[in-house]
GROMACS .gro file of C-alpha atoms in nm:
model
  329
    1MET     CA    1   8.591   3.006  -6.047
    2LEU     CA    2   8.578   2.771  -6.361
    3ALA     CA    3   8.783   2.878  -6.661
    4PRO     CA    4   8.602   2.905  -6.992
    5ILE     CA    5   8.644   2.594  -7.232
    6TRP     CA    6   8.805   2.816  -7.494
    7SER     CA    7   8.989   3.155  -7.460
    8ASP     CA    8   9.174   3.373  -7.669
    9ALA     CA    9   9.442   3.410  -7.401
   10PRO     CA   10   9.793   3.354  -7.511
   11LYS     CA   11   9.919   3.004  -7.471
   12GLY     CA   12  10.006   2.916  -7.100
   13PHE     CA   13   9.764   3.152  -6.945
   14VAL     CA   14   9.410   3.019  -6.827
   15PRO     CA   15   9.161   3.296  -6.776
   16GLY     CA   16   8.961   3.282  -6.466
   17SER     CA   17   9.233   3.122  -6.262
   18ALA     CA   18   9.566   3.229  -6.054
   19VAL     CA   19   9.928   3.074  -6.175
   20ASP     CA   20  10.274   3.096  -5.999
   21ARG     CA   21  10.554   3.215  -6.236
   22GLU     CA   22  10.908   3.301  -6.253
   23VAL     CA   23  11.111   3.533  -6.433
   24THR     CA   24  11.499   3.604  -6.457
   25VAL     CA   25  11.623   3.907  -6.338
   26GLY     CA   26  11.978   3.933  -6.406
   27GLU     CA   27  12.131   3.632  -6.219
   28GLU     CA   28  11.816   3.591  -6.008
   29GLU     CA   29  11.499   3.383  -6.037
   30ARG     CA   30  11.200   3.593  -5.912
   31SER     CA   31  10.870   3.487  -5.864
   32PHE     CA   32  10.496   3.608  -5.878
   33ARG     CA   33  10.142   3.484  -5.885
   34LEU     CA   34   9.934   3.613  -6.190
   35TYR     CA   35   9.555   3.628  -6.192
   36VAL     CA   36   9.403   3.654  -6.530
   37PRO     CA   37   9.027   3.753  -6.553
   38SER     CA   38   8.787   3.496  -6.711
   39GLU     CA   39   8.688   3.692  -6.999
   40TRP     CA   40   9.011   3.823  -7.105
   41SER     CA   41   8.999   3.906  -7.481
   42ARG     CA   42   9.286   4.142  -7.547
   43PRO     CA   43   9.579   4.302  -7.370
   44ALA     CA   44   9.458   4.394  -7.044
   45PRO     CA   45   9.517   4.693  -6.796
   46ALA     CA   46   9.771   4.528  -6.521
   47LEU     CA   47   9.786   4.574  -6.149
   48PHE     CA   48  10.098   4.481  -5.946
   49VAL     CA   49  10.023   4.425  -5.597
   50PHE     CA   50  10.272   4.435  -5.315
   51HIS     CA   51  10.263   4.263  -4.984
   52GLY     CA   52  10.386   4.429  -4.663
   53GLU     CA   53  10.682   4.321  -4.451
   54GLY     CA   54  10.661   3.959  -4.359
   55GLY     CA   55  10.394   3.894  -4.617
   56THR     CA   56  10.372   3.675  -4.932
   57PRO     CA   57  10.176   3.666  -5.250
   58ASP     CA   58   9.906   3.468  -5.085
   59THR     CA   59   9.870   3.658  -4.769
   60ILE     CA   60   9.788   3.992  -4.972
   61GLN     CA   61   9.590   3.782  -5.227
   62ASN     CA   62   9.356   3.685  -4.968
   63TYR     CA   63   9.371   3.988  -4.747
   64ALA     CA   64   9.314   4.264  -5.009
   65LYS     CA   65   9.080   4.036  -5.236
   66LEU     CA   66   9.142   4.253  -5.538
   67ASP     CA   67   9.071   3.935  -5.760
   68PRO     CA   68   8.715   3.954  -5.798
   69LEU     CA   69   8.713   4.336  -5.859
   70ALA     CA   70   8.970   4.289  -6.125
   71GLU     CA   71   8.745   4.018  -6.274
   72ASP     CA   72   8.457   4.272  -6.303
   73ARG     CA   73   8.690   4.526  -6.470
   74GLY     CA   74   8.912   4.295  -6.695
   75PHE     CA   75   9.240   4.375  -6.498
   76VAL     CA   76   9.524   4.115  -6.487
   77VAL     CA   77   9.657   4.127  -6.131
   78ILE     CA   78  10.018   4.055  -6.046
   79TYR     CA   79  10.144   3.955  -5.692
   80PRO     CA   80  10.525   3.955  -5.670
   81LYS     CA   81  10.720   3.767  -5.416
   82GLY     CA   82  10.966   3.988  -5.211
   83GLU     CA   83  11.301   3.824  -5.127
   84GLY     CA   84  11.317   3.810  -4.757
   85ARG     CA   85  10.963   3.908  -4.756
   86ASN     CA   86  11.039   4.250  -4.800
   87TRP     CA   87  11.099   4.511  -5.066
   88ASN     CA   88  11.389   4.733  -5.157
   89TYR     CA   89  11.196   5.041  -5.106
   90ASP     CA   90  11.480   5.272  -5.043
   91PRO     CA   91  11.835   5.213  -5.174
   92GLY     CA   92  11.971   5.413  -4.888
   93ALA     CA   93  11.764   5.228  -4.600
   94PRO     CA   94  11.894   4.941  -4.400
   95ILE     CA   95  11.813   4.590  -4.500
   96VAL     CA   96  11.560   4.433  -4.313
   97ARG     CA   97  11.444   4.072  -4.408
   98SER     CA   98  11.148   3.952  -4.220
   99ARG     CA   99  11.187   3.656  -3.996
  100GLY     CA  100  10.818   3.639  -3.921
  101LEU     CA  101  10.748   3.714  -3.528
  102ALA     CA  102  11.132   3.784  -3.486
  103SER     CA  103  11.122   4.088  -3.623
  104PHE     CA  104  10.908   4.205  -3.367
  105SER     CA  105  11.121   4.107  -3.098
  106SER     CA  106  11.491   4.096  -3.206
  107ARG     CA  107  11.714   4.333  -3.337
  108ASN     CA  108  11.853   4.081  -3.568
  109GLY     CA  109  11.601   4.073  -3.830
  110LEU     CA  110  11.825   3.990  -4.106
  111ASN     CA  111  11.829   3.636  -4.272
  112PRO     CA  112  12.217   3.580  -4.348
  113ASP     CA  113  12.125   3.454  -4.663
  114MET     CA  114  11.931   3.747  -4.745
  115ASP     CA  115  12.174   4.036  -4.634
  116ARG     CA  116  12.188   4.198  -4.991
  117ARG     CA  117  11.953   4.410  -5.194
  118PHE     CA  118  11.777   4.290  -5.460
  119ASP     CA  119  11.668   4.519  -5.745
  120ASP     CA  120  11.292   4.506  -5.716
  121VAL     CA  121  11.232   4.779  -5.998
  122ALA     CA  122  11.424   4.571  -6.249
  123MET     CA  123  11.186   4.301  -6.137
  124VAL     CA  124  10.877   4.524  -6.201
  125ARG     CA  125  11.035   4.613  -6.556
  126THR     CA  126  11.113   4.264  -6.650
  127ILE     CA  127  10.779   4.122  -6.555
  128VAL     CA  128  10.589   4.387  -6.756
  129GLU     CA  129  10.823   4.329  -7.053
  130LYS     CA  130  10.764   3.972  -7.051
  131LEU     CA  131  10.372   3.961  -7.033
  132ALA     CA  132  10.334   4.259  -7.253
  133ALA     CA  133  10.552   4.064  -7.517
  134GLU     CA  134  10.326   3.765  -7.453
  135GLY     CA  135  10.023   3.980  -7.529
  136LEU     CA  136   9.867   3.952  -7.207
  137ILE     CA  137   9.890   4.305  -7.071
  138ASP     CA  138   9.858   4.648  -7.213
  139ALA     CA  139  10.200   4.810  -7.118
  140SER     CA  140  10.051   5.176  -7.139
  141ARG     CA  141   9.832   5.101  -6.838
  142VAL     CA  142  10.043   4.937  -6.550
  143PHE     CA  143   9.955   5.029  -6.219
  144ALA     CA  144  10.085   4.930  -5.865
  145THR     CA  145   9.939   4.922  -5.503
  146GLY     CA  146  10.029   4.760  -5.180
  147ILE     CA  147  10.050   4.794  -4.818
  148SER     CA  148  10.318   4.892  -4.573
  149SER     CA  149  10.652   4.853  -4.715
  150GLY     CA  150  10.486   4.734  -5.018
  151ALA     CA  151  10.320   5.083  -5.039
  152MET     CA  152  10.669   5.227  -4.969
  153PHE     CA  153  10.807   5.045  -5.274
  154CYS     CA  154  10.506   5.205  -5.483
  155HIS     CA  155  10.662   5.546  -5.421
  156ARG     CA  156  11.003   5.420  -5.521
  157LEU     CA  157  10.835   5.287  -5.860
  158ALA     CA  158  10.684   5.623  -5.901
  159ALA     CA  159  11.033   5.785  -5.862
  160ASP     CA  160  11.245   5.537  -6.065
  161ALA     CA  161  10.993   5.381  -6.321
  162SER     CA  162  10.760   5.659  -6.440
  163ASP     CA  163  10.803   5.544  -6.773
  164VAL     CA  164  10.661   5.191  -6.680
  165VAL     CA  165  10.392   5.257  -6.399
  166ALA     CA  166  10.090   5.489  -6.483
  167GLY     CA  167   9.983   5.514  -6.148
  168VAL     CA  168  10.041   5.399  -5.791
  169ALA     CA  169   9.799   5.379  -5.469
  170PRO     CA  170   9.994   5.317  -5.180
  171VAL     CA  171   9.800   5.209  -4.854
  172SER     CA  172   9.942   5.281  -4.511
  173GLY     CA  173  10.298   5.330  -4.667
  174ALA     CA  174  10.484   5.665  -4.700
  175MET     CA  175  10.762   5.782  -4.911
  176THR     CA  176  11.106   5.741  -4.761
  177ASP     CA  177  11.311   6.063  -4.704
  178VAL     CA  178  11.582   5.968  -4.921
  179VAL     CA  179  11.343   5.878  -5.225
  180ALA     CA  180  11.146   6.231  -5.143
  181ASN     CA  181  11.485   6.412  -5.160
  182ARG     CA  182  11.535   6.305  -5.528
  183PHE     CA  183  11.165   6.273  -5.638
  184ASP     CA  184  11.144   6.433  -5.993
  185PRO     CA  185  10.987   6.166  -6.213
  186PRO     CA  186  11.036   6.257  -6.576
  187GLN     CA  187  10.689   6.143  -6.660
  188PRO     CA  188  10.350   6.201  -6.489
  189VAL     CA  189  10.251   5.933  -6.241
  190SER     CA  190   9.881   5.951  -6.095
  191LEU     CA  191   9.857   5.903  -5.728
  192MET     CA  192   9.591   5.770  -5.487
  193ALA     CA  193   9.725   5.758  -5.128
  194ILE     CA  194   9.540   5.598  -4.827
  195ILE     CA  195   9.694   5.767  -4.519
  196GLY     CA  196   9.598   5.696  -4.163
  197GLU     CA  197   9.655   6.005  -3.952
  198ASP     CA  198   9.726   5.793  -3.648
  199ASP     CA  199   9.943   5.533  -3.816
  200PRO     CA  200  10.210   5.440  -3.539
  201LEU     CA  201  10.424   5.259  -3.802
  202MET     CA  202  10.446   5.562  -4.073
  203PRO     CA  203  10.416   5.869  -3.882
  204VAL     CA  204  10.225   6.142  -4.080
  205GLN     CA  205  10.472   6.418  -3.990
  206GLY     CA  206  10.760   6.224  -4.098
  207GLY     CA  207  11.017   6.005  -3.886
  208PRO     CA  208  11.125   5.672  -3.798
  209ILE     CA  209  10.969   5.389  -3.991
  210ALA     CA  210  10.801   5.154  -3.742
  211GLY     CA  211  10.990   5.323  -3.464
  212LEU     CA  212  10.825   5.101  -3.193
  213LEU     CA  213  11.006   4.812  -3.331
  214PRO     CA  214  11.375   4.714  -3.270
  215GLN     CA  215  11.514   4.736  -3.636
  216ASP     CA  216  11.627   5.066  -3.803
  217ARG     CA  217  11.414   5.066  -4.132
  218GLY     CA  218  11.509   5.430  -4.233
  219ARG     CA  219  11.275   5.733  -4.205
  220VAL     CA  220  10.989   5.850  -4.406
  221ALA     CA  221  10.906   6.220  -4.535
  222PRO     CA  222  10.584   6.407  -4.392
  223ALA     CA  223  10.268   6.320  -4.597
  224ASP     CA  224  10.202   6.680  -4.665
  225GLU     CA  225  10.556   6.705  -4.842
  226THR     CA  226  10.502   6.368  -5.025
  227ILE     CA  227  10.162   6.501  -5.187
  228ALA     CA  228  10.326   6.826  -5.257
  229ALA     CA  229  10.579   6.644  -5.465
  230TYR     CA  230  10.350   6.435  -5.659
  231LEU     CA  231  10.128   6.747  -5.739
  232GLU     CA  232  10.446   6.935  -5.866
  233ALA     CA  233  10.566   6.637  -6.082
  234ASN     CA  234  10.214   6.601  -6.238
  235GLY     CA  235  10.155   7.001  -6.320
  236ILE     CA  236   9.893   7.028  -6.061
  237SER     CA  237   9.805   7.357  -5.905
  238GLY     CA  238   9.456   7.391  -5.837
  239GLU     CA  239   9.270   7.352  -5.513
  240PRO     CA  240   9.118   7.005  -5.421
  241CYS     CA  241   8.763   6.913  -5.417
  242VAL     CA  242   8.717   6.773  -5.034
  243GLU     CA  243   8.443   6.520  -4.962
  244ARG     CA  244   8.380   6.384  -4.601
  245LEU     CA  245   8.268   6.035  -4.634
  246PRO     CA  246   7.950   5.886  -4.428
  247ASP     CA  247   8.081   5.696  -4.104
  248ARG     CA  248   7.998   5.330  -4.156
  249PRO     CA  249   7.956   5.201  -3.895
  250GLU     CA  250   7.918   5.541  -3.691
  251ASP     CA  251   8.111   5.416  -3.395
  252ASP     CA  252   8.449   5.284  -3.552
  253GLY     CA  253   8.616   5.582  -3.436
  254THR     CA  254   8.736   5.707  -3.767
  255THR     CA  255   8.660   5.967  -4.004
  256THR     CA  256   8.759   5.997  -4.392
  257ARG     CA  257   8.824   6.287  -4.600
  258VAL     CA  258   8.896   6.260  -4.981
  259TYR     CA  259   9.074   6.530  -5.150
  260ALA     CA  260   9.044   6.499  -5.518
  261TYR     CA  261   9.260   6.741  -5.734
  262PRO     CA  262   9.195   6.868  -6.067
  263PRO     CA  263   9.374   6.674  -6.350
  264GLY     CA  264   9.738   6.758  -6.446
  265GLU     CA  265   9.965   6.677  -6.721
  266ASN     CA  266   9.835   6.414  -6.940
  267GLY     CA  267   9.533   6.373  -6.733
  268ALA     CA  268   9.713   6.250  -6.432
  269LEU     CA  269   9.522   6.224  -6.108
  270VAL     CA  270   9.570   6.285  -5.777
  271GLU     CA  271   9.334   6.163  -5.493
  272ILE     CA  272   9.417   6.146  -5.103
  273TYR     CA  273   9.212   5.935  -4.871
  274ARG     CA  274   9.312   6.082  -4.527
  275ILE     CA  275   9.154   5.924  -4.229
  276GLU     CA  276   9.131   6.066  -3.893
  277GLY     CA  277   9.166   5.800  -3.601
  278ALA     CA  278   9.300   5.533  -3.843
  279GLY     CA  279   9.629   5.319  -3.814
  280HIS     CA  280   9.836   5.104  -4.030
  281ASN     CA  281   9.559   4.922  -4.207
  282TRP     CA  282   9.363   4.843  -4.539
  283PRO     CA  283   9.024   5.020  -4.499
  284GLY     CA  284   8.737   4.783  -4.510
  285LYS     CA  285   8.940   4.484  -4.417
  286PRO     CA  286   9.000   4.313  -4.067
  287SER     CA  287   9.306   4.412  -3.882
  288ASN     CA  288   9.585   4.187  -3.907
  289TYR     CA  289   9.743   4.275  -3.555
  290HIS     CA  290   9.621   4.406  -3.232
  291VAL     CA  291   9.484   4.769  -3.252
  292GLU     CA  292   9.717   4.864  -2.969
  293MET     CA  293  10.018   4.779  -3.216
  294VAL     CA  294   9.884   4.919  -3.554
  295GLY     CA  295   9.565   5.140  -3.469
  296LYS     CA  296   9.221   5.122  -3.573
  297THR     CA  297   9.119   4.991  -3.928
  298SER     CA  298   8.822   5.230  -4.066
  299GLN     CA  299   8.505   5.075  -4.216
  300ASP     CA  300   8.390   5.390  -4.381
  301PHE     CA  301   8.495   5.262  -4.730
  302ASP     CA  302   8.643   4.953  -4.924
  303GLY     CA  303   9.028   5.023  -4.975
  304SER     CA  304   9.012   4.777  -5.234
  305GLU     CA  305   8.709   4.907  -5.439
  306ALA     CA  306   8.841   5.254  -5.415
  307VAL     CA  307   9.190   5.136  -5.551
  308MET     CA  308   9.018   4.985  -5.839
  309SER     CA  309   8.794   5.264  -5.902
  310PHE     CA  310   9.078   5.492  -5.930
  311PHE     CA  311   9.290   5.274  -6.168
  312GLU     CA  312   9.002   5.275  -6.401
  313ARG     CA  313   8.989   5.644  -6.443
  314CYS     CA  314   9.361   5.673  -6.473
  315PRO     CA  315   9.483   5.778  -6.831
  316PRO     CA  316   9.726   5.555  -6.989
  317LYS     CA  317  10.082   5.641  -7.048
  318PRO     CA  318  10.113   5.822  -7.390
  319GLY     CA  319  10.376   5.697  -7.629
  320VAL     CA  320  10.392   5.358  -7.461
  321PRO     CA  321  10.388   5.042  -7.706
  322TYR     CA  322  10.066   4.847  -7.658
  323GLY     CA  323  10.064   4.484  -7.581
  324PRO     CA  324  10.280   4.271  -7.790
  325GLU     CA  325  10.436   4.562  -7.962
  326LEU     CA  326  10.660   4.618  -7.669
  327GLY     CA  327  10.841   4.306  -7.718
  328GLY     CA  328  10.778   4.257  -8.079
  329GLN     CA  329  10.593   3.942  -8.093
   0.00000   0.00000   0.00000
């Protein structure tokens, strides 16, 4: 897509294109890819997209294909790079830094140079502060999605950065039991979760993460307990409206039900997509691995479209400075 000849975008940003940038977090240089919609004209809502274990900003950008949807809706999209191609989704879980396919065949999944924890929550805070101070994003409308370990990290952001994120949409990624045991965000965080009922890597009833793989990655809480935690945190007590989506195509072996709860405190939303027969995938996209390893991919709906539609409807965080007011530019 060609960028416009003129633009009101802050200096250094080219609407209609993606650029790679760096930010200093403590003593670390962290990198991220940034997509700015071509018709940017004012501080825009921001969407963080976190790749899964072994992924990169490039792989999740090409896989989820969120840029065209963000273009239509005026969102800025941020693709951070996880150190060691993974995220610190649980400060109590073992450190697993991806070594590509070696992660699937060896108990030694660690890169010696990466055998330490990185403060990924601080990275998100720093990126938001920087981009808001530069006038690019609206700090009251910051959202996060991701797949697998990137989705698990979204749950940690909801727990530890509820003052930053207005909503999260984890795809095929559960909340760890450690985060669940202390989940009490001081501010409401809207939730949209896409859950494959037959996910072999994130057991819906709780248990070891990717138990079929050699390394210990910690454990996840049951999905029902995670949903209940968000409902309580957001002050939601009503029953959900349940919709069964049409099967498209009819022979893909999955059935999707959407549970939409009444709005909670400050209008916080909770919507859950539970997919019978689906595994560890992003709905509407091709599977990254053999179905025997990760399960079936539902084609009942486009997960990316559902994520963007949800965030469009999410309320902003009340009392959060707008755009450059955050940094006093």
